[in-house]
Structures are given as structure tokens and as C-alpha cells.
mmCIF file of C-alpha atoms in Angstrom:
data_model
loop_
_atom_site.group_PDB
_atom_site.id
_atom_site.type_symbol
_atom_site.label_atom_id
_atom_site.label_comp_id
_atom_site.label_asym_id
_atom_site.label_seq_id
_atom_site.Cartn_x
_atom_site.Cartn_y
_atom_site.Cartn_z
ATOM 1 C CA UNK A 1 -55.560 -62.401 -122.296
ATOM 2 C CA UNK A 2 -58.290 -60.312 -123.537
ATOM 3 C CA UNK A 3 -56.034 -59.964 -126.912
ATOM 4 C CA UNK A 4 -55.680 -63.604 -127.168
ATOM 5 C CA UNK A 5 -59.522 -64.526 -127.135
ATOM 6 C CA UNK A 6 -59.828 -62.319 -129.448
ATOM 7 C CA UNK A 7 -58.124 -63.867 -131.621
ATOM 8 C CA UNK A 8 -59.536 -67.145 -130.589
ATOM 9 C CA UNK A 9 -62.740 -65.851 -131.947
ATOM 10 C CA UNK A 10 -61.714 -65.146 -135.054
ATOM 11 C CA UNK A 11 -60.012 -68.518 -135.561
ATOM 12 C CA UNK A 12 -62.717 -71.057 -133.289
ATOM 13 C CA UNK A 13 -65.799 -69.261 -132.927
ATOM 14 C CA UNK A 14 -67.427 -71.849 -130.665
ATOM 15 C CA UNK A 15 -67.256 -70.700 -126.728
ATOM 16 C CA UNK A 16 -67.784 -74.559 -126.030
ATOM 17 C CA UNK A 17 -64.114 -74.844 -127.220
ATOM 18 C CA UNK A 18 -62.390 -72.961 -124.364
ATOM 19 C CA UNK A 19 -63.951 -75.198 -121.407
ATOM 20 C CA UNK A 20 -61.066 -78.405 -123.145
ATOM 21 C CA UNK A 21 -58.180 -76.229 -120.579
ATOM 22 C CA UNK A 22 -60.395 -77.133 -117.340
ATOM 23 C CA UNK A 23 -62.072 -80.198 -118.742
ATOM 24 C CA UNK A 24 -59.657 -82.754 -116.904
ATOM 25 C CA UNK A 25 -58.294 -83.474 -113.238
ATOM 26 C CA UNK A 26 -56.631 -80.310 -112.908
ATOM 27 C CA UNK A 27 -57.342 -78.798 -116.376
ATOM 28 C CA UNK A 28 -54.221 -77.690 -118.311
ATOM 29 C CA UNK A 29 -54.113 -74.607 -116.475
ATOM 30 C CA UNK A 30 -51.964 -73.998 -112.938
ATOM 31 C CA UNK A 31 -54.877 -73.765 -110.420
ATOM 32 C CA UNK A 32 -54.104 -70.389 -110.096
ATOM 33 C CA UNK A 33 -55.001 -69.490 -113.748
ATOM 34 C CA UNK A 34 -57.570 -71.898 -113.580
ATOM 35 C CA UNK A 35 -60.496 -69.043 -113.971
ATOM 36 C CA UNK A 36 -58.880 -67.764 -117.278
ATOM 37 C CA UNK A 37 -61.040 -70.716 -118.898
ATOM 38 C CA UNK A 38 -64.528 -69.067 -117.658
ATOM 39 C CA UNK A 39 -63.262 -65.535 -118.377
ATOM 40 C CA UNK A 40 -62.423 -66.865 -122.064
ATOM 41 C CA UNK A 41 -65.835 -68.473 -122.293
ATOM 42 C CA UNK A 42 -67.401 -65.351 -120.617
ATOM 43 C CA UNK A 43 -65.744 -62.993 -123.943
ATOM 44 C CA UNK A 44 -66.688 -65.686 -126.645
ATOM 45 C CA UNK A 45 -70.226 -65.395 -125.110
ATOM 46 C CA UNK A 46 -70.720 -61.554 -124.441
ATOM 47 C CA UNK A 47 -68.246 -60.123 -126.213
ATOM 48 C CA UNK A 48 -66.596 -58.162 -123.663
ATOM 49 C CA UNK A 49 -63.820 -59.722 -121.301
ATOM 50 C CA UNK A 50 -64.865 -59.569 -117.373
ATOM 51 C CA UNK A 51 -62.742 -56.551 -115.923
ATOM 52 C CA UNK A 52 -62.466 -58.947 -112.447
ATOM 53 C CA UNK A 53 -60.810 -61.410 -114.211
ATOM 54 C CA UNK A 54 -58.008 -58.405 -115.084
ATOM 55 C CA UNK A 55 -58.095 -58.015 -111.556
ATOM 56 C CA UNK A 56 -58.106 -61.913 -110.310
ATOM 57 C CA UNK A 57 -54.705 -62.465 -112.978
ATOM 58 C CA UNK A 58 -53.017 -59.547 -110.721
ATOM 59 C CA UNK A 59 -53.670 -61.455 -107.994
ATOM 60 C CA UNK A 60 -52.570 -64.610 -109.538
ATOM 61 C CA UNK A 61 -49.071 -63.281 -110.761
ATOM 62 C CA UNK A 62 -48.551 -62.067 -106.506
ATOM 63 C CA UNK A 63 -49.615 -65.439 -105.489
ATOM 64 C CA UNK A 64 -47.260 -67.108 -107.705
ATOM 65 C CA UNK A 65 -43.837 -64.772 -106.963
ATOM 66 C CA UNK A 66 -45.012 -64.471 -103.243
ATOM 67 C CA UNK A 67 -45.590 -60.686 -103.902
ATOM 68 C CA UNK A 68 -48.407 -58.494 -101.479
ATOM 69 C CA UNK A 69 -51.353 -58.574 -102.485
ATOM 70 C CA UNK A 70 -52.313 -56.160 -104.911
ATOM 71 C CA UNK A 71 -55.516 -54.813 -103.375
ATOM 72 C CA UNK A 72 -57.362 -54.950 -106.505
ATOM 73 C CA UNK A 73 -59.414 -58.109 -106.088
ATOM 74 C CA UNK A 74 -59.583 -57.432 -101.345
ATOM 75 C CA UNK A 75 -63.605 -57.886 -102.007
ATOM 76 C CA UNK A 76 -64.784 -61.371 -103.391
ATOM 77 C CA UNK A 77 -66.378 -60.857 -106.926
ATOM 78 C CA UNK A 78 -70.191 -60.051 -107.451
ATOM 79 C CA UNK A 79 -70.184 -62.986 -109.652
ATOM 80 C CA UNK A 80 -70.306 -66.460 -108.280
ATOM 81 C CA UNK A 81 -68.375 -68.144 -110.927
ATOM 82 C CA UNK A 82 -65.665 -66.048 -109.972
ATOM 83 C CA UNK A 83 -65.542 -66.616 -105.820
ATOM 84 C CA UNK A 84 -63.981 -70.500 -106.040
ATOM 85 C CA UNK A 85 -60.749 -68.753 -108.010
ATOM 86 C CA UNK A 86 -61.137 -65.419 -105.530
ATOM 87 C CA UNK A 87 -60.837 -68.471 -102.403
ATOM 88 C CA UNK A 88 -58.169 -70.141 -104.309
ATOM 89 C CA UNK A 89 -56.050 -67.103 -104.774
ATOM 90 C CA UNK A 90 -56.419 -65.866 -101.391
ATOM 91 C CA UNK A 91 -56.183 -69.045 -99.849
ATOM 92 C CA UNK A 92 -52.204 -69.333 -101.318
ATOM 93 C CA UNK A 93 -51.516 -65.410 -100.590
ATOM 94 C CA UNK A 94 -52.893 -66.267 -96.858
ATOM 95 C CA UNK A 95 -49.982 -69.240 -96.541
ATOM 96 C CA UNK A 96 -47.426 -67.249 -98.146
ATOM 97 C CA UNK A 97 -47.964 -64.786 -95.551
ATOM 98 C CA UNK A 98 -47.507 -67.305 -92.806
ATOM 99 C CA UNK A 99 -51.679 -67.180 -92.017
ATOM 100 C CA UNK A 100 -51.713 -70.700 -92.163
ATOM 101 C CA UNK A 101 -55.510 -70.906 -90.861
ATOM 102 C CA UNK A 102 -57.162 -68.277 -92.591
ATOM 103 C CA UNK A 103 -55.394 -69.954 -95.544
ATOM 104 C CA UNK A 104 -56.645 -73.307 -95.284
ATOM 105 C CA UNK A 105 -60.118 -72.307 -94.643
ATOM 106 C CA UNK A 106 -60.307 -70.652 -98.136
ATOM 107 C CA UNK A 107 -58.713 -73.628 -99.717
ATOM 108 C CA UNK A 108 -61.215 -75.654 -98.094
ATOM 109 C CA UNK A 109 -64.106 -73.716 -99.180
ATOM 110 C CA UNK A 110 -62.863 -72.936 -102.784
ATOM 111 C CA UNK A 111 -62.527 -76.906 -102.870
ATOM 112 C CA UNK A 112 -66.352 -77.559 -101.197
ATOM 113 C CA UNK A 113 -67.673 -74.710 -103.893
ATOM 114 C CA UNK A 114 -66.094 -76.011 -106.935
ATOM 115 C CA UNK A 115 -65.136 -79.723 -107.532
ATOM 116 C CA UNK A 116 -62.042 -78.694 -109.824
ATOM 117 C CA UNK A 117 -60.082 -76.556 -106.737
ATOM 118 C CA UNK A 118 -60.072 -79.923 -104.905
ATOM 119 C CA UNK A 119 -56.584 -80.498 -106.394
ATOM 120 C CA UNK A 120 -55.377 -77.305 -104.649
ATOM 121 C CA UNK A 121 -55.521 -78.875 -101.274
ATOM 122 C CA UNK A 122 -53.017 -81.236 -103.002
ATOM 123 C CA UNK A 123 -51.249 -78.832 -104.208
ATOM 124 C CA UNK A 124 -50.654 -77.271 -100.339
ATOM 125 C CA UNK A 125 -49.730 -80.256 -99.442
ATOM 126 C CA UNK A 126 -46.785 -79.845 -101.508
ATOM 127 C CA UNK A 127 -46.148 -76.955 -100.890
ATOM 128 C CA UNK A 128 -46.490 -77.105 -97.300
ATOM 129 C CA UNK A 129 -43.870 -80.111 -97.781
ATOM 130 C CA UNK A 130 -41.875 -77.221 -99.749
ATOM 131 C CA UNK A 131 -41.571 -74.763 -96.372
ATOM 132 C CA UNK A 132 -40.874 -78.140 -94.061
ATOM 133 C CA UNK A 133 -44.073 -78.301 -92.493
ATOM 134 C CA UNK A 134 -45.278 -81.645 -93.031
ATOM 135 C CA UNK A 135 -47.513 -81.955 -90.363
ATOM 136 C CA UNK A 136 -50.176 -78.660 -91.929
ATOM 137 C CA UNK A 137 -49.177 -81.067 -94.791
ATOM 138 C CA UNK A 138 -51.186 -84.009 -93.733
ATOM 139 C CA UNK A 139 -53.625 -81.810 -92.861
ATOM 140 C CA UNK A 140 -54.073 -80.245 -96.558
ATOM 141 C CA UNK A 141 -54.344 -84.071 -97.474
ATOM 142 C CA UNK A 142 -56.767 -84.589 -94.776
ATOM 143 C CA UNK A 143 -59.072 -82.007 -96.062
ATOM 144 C CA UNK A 144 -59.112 -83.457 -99.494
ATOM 145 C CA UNK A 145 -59.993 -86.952 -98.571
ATOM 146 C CA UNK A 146 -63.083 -85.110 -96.699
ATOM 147 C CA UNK A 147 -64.303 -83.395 -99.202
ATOM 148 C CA UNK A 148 -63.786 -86.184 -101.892
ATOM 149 C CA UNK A 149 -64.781 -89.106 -99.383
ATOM 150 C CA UNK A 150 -62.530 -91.502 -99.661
ATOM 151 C CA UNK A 151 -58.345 -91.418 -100.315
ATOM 152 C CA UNK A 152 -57.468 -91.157 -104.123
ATOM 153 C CA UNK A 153 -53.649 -92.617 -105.280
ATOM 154 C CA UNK A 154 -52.342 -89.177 -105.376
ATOM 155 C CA UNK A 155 -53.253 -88.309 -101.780
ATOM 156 C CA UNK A 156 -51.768 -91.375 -100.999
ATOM 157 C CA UNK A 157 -48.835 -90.717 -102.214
ATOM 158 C CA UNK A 158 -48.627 -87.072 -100.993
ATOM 159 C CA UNK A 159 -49.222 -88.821 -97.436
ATOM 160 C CA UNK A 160 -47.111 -91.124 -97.799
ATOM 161 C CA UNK A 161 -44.100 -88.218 -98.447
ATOM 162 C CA UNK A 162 -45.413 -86.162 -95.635
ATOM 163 C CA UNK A 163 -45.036 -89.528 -93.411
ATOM 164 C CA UNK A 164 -41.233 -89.307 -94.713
ATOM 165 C CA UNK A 165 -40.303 -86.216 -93.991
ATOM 166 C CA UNK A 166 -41.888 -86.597 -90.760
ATOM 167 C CA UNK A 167 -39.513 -89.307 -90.220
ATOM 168 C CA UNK A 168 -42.244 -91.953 -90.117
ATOM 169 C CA UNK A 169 -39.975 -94.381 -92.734
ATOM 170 C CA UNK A 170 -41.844 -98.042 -92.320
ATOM 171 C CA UNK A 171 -45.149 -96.200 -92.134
ATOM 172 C CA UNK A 172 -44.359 -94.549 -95.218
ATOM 173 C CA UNK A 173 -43.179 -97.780 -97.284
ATOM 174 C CA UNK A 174 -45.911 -99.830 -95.909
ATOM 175 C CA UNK A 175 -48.576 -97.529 -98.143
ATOM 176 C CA UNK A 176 -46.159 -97.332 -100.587
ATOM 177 C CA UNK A 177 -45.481 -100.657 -100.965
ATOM 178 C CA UNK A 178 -49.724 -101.157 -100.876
ATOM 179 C CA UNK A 179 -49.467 -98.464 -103.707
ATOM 180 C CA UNK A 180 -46.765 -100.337 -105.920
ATOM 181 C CA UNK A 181 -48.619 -103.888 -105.485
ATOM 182 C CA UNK A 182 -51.923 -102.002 -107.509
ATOM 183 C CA UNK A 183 -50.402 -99.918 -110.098
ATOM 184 C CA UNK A 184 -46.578 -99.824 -110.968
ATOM 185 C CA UNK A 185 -47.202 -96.841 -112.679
ATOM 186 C CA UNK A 186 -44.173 -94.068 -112.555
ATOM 187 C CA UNK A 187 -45.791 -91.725 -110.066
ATOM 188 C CA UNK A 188 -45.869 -94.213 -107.882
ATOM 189 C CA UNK A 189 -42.954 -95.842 -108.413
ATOM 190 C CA UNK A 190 -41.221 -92.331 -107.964
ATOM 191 C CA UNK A 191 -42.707 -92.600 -104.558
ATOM 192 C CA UNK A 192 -40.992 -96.082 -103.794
ATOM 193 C CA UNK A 193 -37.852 -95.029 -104.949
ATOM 194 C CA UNK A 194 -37.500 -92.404 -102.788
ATOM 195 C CA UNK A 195 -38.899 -94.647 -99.404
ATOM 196 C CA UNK A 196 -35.913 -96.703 -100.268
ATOM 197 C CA UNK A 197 -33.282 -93.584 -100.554
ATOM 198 C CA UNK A 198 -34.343 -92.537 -97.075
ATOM 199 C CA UNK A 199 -33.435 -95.965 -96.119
ATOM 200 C CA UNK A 200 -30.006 -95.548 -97.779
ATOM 201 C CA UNK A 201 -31.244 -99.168 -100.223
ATOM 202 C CA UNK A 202 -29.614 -96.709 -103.046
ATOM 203 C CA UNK A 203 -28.691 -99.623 -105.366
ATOM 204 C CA UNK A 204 -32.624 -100.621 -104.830
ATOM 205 C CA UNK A 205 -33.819 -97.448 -105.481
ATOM 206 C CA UNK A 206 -31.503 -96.915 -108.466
ATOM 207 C CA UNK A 207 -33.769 -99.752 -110.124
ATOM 208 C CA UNK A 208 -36.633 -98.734 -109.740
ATOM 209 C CA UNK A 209 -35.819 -94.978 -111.191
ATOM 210 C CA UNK A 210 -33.965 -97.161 -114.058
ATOM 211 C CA UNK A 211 -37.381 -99.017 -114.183
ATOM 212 C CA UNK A 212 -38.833 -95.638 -114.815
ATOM 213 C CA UNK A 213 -36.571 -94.657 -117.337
ATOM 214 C CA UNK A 214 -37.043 -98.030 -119.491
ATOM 215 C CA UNK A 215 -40.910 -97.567 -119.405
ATOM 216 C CA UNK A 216 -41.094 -93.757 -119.915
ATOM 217 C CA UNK A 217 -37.825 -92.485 -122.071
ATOM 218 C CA UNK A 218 -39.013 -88.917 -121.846
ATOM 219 C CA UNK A 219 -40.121 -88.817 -118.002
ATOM 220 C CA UNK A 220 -38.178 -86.167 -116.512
ATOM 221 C CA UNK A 221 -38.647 -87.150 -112.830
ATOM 222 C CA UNK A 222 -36.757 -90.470 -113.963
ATOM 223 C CA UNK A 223 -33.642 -88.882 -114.899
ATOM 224 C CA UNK A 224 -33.785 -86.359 -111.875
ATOM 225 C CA UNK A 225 -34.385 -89.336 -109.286
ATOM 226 C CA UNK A 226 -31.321 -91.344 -110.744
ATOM 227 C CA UNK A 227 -29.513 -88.397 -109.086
ATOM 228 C CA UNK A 228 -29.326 -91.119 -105.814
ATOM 229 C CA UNK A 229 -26.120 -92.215 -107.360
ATOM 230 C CA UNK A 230 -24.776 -88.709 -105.993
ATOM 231 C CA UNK A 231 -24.766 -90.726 -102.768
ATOM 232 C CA UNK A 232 -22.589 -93.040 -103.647
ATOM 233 C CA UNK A 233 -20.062 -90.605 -104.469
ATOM 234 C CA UNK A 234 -20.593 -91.011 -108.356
ATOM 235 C CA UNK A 235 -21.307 -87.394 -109.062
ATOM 236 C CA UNK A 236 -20.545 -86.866 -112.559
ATOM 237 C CA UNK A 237 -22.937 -89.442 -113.654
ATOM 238 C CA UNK A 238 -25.573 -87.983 -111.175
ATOM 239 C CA UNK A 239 -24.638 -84.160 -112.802
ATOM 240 C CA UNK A 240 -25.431 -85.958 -116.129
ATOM 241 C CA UNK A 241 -28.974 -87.296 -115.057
ATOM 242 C CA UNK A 242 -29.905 -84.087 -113.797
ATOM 243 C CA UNK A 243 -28.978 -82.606 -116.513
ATOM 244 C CA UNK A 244 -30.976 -84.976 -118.623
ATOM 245 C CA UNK A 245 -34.271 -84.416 -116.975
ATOM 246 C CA UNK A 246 -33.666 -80.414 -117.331
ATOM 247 C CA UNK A 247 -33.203 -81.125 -120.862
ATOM 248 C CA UNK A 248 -36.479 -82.897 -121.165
ATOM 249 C CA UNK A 249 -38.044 -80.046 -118.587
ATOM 250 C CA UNK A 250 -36.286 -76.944 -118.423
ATOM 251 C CA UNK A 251 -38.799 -75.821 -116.139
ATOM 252 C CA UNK A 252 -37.702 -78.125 -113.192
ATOM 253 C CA UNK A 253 -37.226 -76.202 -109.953
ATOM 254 C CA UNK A 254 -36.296 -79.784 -107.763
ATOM 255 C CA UNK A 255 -33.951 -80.421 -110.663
ATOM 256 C CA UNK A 256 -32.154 -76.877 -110.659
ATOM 257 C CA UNK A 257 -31.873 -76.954 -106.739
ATOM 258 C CA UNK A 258 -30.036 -80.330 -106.735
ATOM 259 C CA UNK A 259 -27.894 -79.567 -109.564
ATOM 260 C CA UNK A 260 -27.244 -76.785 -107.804
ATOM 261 C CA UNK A 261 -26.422 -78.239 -104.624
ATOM 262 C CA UNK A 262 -23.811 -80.681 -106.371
ATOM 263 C CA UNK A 263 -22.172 -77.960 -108.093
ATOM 264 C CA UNK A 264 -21.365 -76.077 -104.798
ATOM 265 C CA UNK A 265 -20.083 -79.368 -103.562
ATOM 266 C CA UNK A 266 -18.037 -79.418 -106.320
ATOM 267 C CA UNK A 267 -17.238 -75.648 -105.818
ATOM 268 C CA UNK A 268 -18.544 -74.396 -109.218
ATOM 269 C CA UNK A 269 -19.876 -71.580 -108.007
ATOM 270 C CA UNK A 270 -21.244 -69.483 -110.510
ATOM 271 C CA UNK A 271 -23.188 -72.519 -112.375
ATOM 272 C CA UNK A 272 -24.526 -73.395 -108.457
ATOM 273 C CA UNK A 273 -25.855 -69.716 -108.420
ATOM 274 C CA UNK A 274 -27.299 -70.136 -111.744
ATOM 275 C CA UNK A 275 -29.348 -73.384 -111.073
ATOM 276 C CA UNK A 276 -30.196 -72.316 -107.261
ATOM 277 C CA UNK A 277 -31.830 -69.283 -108.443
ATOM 278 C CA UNK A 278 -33.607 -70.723 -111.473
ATOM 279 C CA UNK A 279 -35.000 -73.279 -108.911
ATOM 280 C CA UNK A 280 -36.056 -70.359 -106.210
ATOM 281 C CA UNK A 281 -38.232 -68.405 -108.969
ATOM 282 C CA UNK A 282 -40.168 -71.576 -110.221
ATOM 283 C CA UNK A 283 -40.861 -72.786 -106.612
ATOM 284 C CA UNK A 284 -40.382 -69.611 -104.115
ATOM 285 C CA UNK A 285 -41.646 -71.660 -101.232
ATOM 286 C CA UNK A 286 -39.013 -74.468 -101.466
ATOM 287 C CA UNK A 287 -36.807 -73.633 -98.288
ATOM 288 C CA UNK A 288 -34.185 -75.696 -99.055
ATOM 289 C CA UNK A 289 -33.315 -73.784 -102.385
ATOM 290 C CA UNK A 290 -32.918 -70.793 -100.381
ATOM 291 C CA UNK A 291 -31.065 -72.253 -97.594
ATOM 292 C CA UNK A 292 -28.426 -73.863 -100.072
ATOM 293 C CA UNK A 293 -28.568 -70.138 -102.182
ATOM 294 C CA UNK A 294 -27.318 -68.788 -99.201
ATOM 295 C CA UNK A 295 -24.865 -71.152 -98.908
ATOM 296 C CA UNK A 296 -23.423 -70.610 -102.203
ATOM 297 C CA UNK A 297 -23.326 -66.379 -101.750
ATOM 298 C CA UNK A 298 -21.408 -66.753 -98.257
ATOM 299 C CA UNK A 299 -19.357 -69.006 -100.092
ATOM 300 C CA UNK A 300 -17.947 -66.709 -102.837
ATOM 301 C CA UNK A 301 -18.055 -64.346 -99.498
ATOM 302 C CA UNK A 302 -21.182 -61.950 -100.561
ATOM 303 C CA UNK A 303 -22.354 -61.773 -97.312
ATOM 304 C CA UNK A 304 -25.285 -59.599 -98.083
ATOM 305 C CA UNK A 305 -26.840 -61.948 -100.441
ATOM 306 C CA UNK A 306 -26.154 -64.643 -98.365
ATOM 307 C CA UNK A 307 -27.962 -62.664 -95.704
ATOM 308 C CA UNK A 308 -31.095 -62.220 -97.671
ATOM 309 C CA UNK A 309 -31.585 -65.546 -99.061
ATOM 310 C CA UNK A 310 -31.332 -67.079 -95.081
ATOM 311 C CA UNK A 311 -33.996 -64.314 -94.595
ATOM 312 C CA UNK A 312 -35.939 -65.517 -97.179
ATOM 313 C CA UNK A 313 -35.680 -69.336 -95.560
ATOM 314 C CA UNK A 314 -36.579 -68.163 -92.409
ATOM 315 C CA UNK A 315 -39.350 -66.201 -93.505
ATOM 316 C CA UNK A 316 -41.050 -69.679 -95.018
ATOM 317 C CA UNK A 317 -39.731 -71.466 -91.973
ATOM 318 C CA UNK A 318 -39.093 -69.911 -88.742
ATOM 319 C CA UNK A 319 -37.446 -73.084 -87.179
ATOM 320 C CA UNK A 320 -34.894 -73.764 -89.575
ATOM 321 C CA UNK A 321 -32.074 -74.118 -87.179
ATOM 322 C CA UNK A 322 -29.271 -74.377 -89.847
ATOM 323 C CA UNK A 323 -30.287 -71.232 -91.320
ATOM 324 C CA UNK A 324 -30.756 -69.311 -87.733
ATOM 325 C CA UNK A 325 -27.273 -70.208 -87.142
ATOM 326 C CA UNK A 326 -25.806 -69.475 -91.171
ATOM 327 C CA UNK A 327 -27.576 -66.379 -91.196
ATOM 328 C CA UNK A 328 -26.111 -65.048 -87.385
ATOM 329 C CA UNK A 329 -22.689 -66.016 -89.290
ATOM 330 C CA UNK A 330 -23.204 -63.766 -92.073
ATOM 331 C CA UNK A 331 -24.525 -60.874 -89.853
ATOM 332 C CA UNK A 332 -21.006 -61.110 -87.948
ATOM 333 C CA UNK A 333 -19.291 -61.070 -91.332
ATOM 334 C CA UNK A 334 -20.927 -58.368 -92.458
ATOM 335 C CA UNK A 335 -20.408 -56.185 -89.714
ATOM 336 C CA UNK A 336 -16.397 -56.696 -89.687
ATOM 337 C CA UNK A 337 -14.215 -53.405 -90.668
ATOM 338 C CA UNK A 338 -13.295 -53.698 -94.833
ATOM 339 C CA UNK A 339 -9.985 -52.778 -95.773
ATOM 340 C CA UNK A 340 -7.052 -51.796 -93.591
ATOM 341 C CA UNK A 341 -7.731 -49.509 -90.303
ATOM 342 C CA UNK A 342 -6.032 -46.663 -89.733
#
């Protein structure tokens, strides 16, 4: 980083210029790299780049690949600009970790310090929704409708999911609906589409995704949604939708896991492993991608890879049943004599 401003300097020697990467809901930036825009601003102004913010993009790279902390940045920064990203990045090690409290109460305060980390809450709610924990998820939600005052669309629509995967259906298409009636826009529509799949109203939901499509060519989440005609046993036109929205985002974990998933099905194998692992690196909380990893390994009967990625399921979610019972499977195959016995 230090290398790239820089450069920056030499090319756009107004500071003001580096504040356009947080300057919107979110900024450009993943939350977690969201203080790289005052350590930029802090180098174009002094000259020197702030040795914490070295420290703070350690602890940014751990809380992104679920690493341990690195022990650099333990002891919030001397410089207040710096403790809202210090919360932040603690806050996510804390739920990685399984300290679900002690996370939340950073999140929270990161959010109350700086206007900007309000998001983040959001973004737990995701992830919480990642690790099947939907109700902490309504509770990330909560939290940001506190702070902000009043419910926003996208909290909305994150409650609305965690009411689904609570198994609150009618609940969750009565806001949905409320949300479609304001503002068709695809966001939301991606919500209502996937109220009706939980109802099984696939040919319903297929419209509304092809609604997507028709207004937004390039939207990604379009083409991965359209996947619903996997459930009506048309899987080589859902493998070609999926593959579609990769193609317009490579970077796609949900769309790697369920191409993934429909590969196994159809037994290939090494392509499942492929797109199961690409979708476990860009979102290592998302249970399911592990679960259905292991799946895949004790398939092709690697048992000790099968082994770890149940671990790794059950690590983010104690009370996965399926994977308690996959993973004592595995464990018995494991143990059993190789080769002939003499």
C-alpha cells in the first residue's frame, strides 16, 4: 500500500482525491479495508504512511481467511481515526472465533463511532446467515435499525432472509411483497424470487429472475438465481446459468458452491472440487460449502479431506446434524485396515 500512494502522489497530488473509495454507502472498499482510505490520505498529507495501518491490514488479511489473530494490532490504536476499523476488525475475528458477544459489541460500537461501519452490522447479518444462525442474524439487523433509527430497504431485505431460513415463509413474503410494491428494483426482486422458491412456485420465481435478466443483462445474481430450474430436474440449463453469472463475476462464492453442488449430483467430481473450494476461500464462513466439500472428498473416498472439511462445518456450526453424522462416517472409514491383512 505504502508503494501504491506513492505513486498516487506523483500522478494526483491532491489528498482530497483518496476520500472518493469511502465517499458512498459502503465506499468501494470491503469494510475490512475500509481504513486504507484514511491511511492513504494520512501519506498524501504527512508524507509518511501510518505504521498501524501496516499493522491493522495484517489483521484484515486474518479476518478475511479466518486466520488467528496476528497479535500485532491486540491494543486499540493511539489514534482515534484508527479505533472504528480496530472495532471492525476485531469485531469479525471475535465471530470467527465463535465469541459471538464480544463480537457484536465491537460491531456495535465501531458502527455508533463511525457512521460508515454501520453497513458491517449488515454485513454479520450475512454472514451470520452464512454459519446458519439466523436468529444472532436478526439480531445484527436489529442493531443497525438502532443505531440508524428507522429500517432501511436493505435491512429489510436481510430480515426478511433471516425470517426464511428461520422457516418463517408468509412472514417473510409479506415484507417482501411490501418491498416489491415500492421499488421493483433487482435487489429486491432477488429477494421475491427466492420467497417463492422456498414455496416450491419455481415457474413464478423463474419470472421474476427472467425479469431480472431483461432489465439488467449483466447482473450476475440474475443468471445465478435462474439456477431454480435445477429443481425441476432441468440441470444442464441450470449448469449453463451458473455458469453465466461466473462469467460476468468470477468472484462468486454462492455461484461456485451451487455449481458445485450440481456437479457432484452429476458425479463430476473433480470440476465439483474445483468450484466447492473456489466458493470456500471467497466466503470461509458459508457452512454449506464445506458441508457439500466434504461430501465430494468422501465421495472420491479421501476420507481425510472429507474429515477436515466436516471439521471445518462444525467448527462454524456446532449443530449441524448432517455433518455430526458425515463426519462420524468418515472417522469409521478412516480407521478401517488398508490393504490385505496378514
Amino acid at each position: 500500500v505504502p508503494e501504491v500512494c506513492r505513486r498516487l502522489t506523483e500522478r494526483v497530488p491532491d489528498a482530497a482525491v483518496t476520500t472518493i473509495c469511502s465517499s458512498v454507502w459502503g465506499g468501494y472498499l470491503p469494510m475490512v479495508f475500509r481504513f486504507l482510505a484514511d491511511a492513504c490520505f494520512d501519506f498524501m498529507v504527512s508524507g509518511r504512511y501510518p505504521s498501524y495501518a501496516e499493522e491493522l491490514m495484517e489483521e484484515a488479511v486474518a479476518a478475511r481467511t479466518l486466520r488467528p489473530s496476528t497479535g500485532k494490532a491486540d491494543l486499540p490504536p493511539d489514534d482515534p481515526n484508527y479505533r472504528p476499523a480496530w472495532l471492525f476488525l476485531h469485531g469479525i475475528l471475535h465471530l470467527a472465533g465463535g465469541k459471538t458477544a464480544e463480537g457484536m459489541g465491537q460491531l456495535e460500537e465501531a458502527a455508533r463511532s463511525l457512521s460508515v461501519y454501520r453497513k458491517g452490522l449488515l454485513d454479520a447479518s450475512e454472514a451470520f446467515l452464512h454459519m446458519g444462525q439466523p436468529e444472532n442474524a436478526e439480531d445484527a439487523i436489529s442493531r443497525f435499525e438502532q443505531i440508524t433509527g428507522r429500517p432501511t430497504t436493505t435491512s429489510k431485505v436481510w430480515k426478511a432472509r433471516a425470517l426464511l431460513a428461520r422457516g418463517k415463509v408468509k412472514q417473510a413474503e409479506r415484507l417482501a411483497l411490501s418491498l416489491v410494491e415500492w421499488d421493483r428494483h433487482p435487489f429486491v426482486l432477488m429477494l421475491y424470487g427466492g420467497v417463492l422458491t422456498e414455496q416450491s412456485r419455481f415457474d413464478e420465481a423463474a419470472r421474476v429472475y427472467a425479469e431480472i435478466i431483461r432489465e439488467v443483462p449483466n447482473d450476475s445474481g440474475g443468471y445465478y438465481n435462474m439456477g431454480v430450474l435445477d429443481t425441476q430436474g432441468r440441470l444442464s440449463e441450470a449448469e449453463e446459468y451458473y455458469r453465466k453469472a461466473l462469467q460476468l463475476r468470477p468472484l462468486f462464492a454462492d455461484a461456485h458452491e451451487n455449481l458445485g453442488f450440481l456437479l457432484f449430483r452429476q458425479r463430476q467430481l473433480d470440476e465439483a472440487i474445483v468450484h466447492l473450494a473456489e466458493s470456500v476461500q471467497l466466503s470461509p464462513l458459508k457452512v454449506s460449502g464445506w458441508k457439500s466439500m466434504g461430501d465430494v472428498h468422501a465421495a472420491k473416498g479421501d476420507h481425510d479431506k472429507a474429515i477436515f472439511c466436516y471439521r471445518r462445518a462444525l467448527a462454524i456450526n456446532p449443530d449441524m446434524a448432517d455433518a455430526h453424522s458425515c463426519l462420524t462416517r468418515e472417522l469409521a472409514e478412516s480407521s478401517k485396515p488398508k490393504g490385505p491383512v496378514d
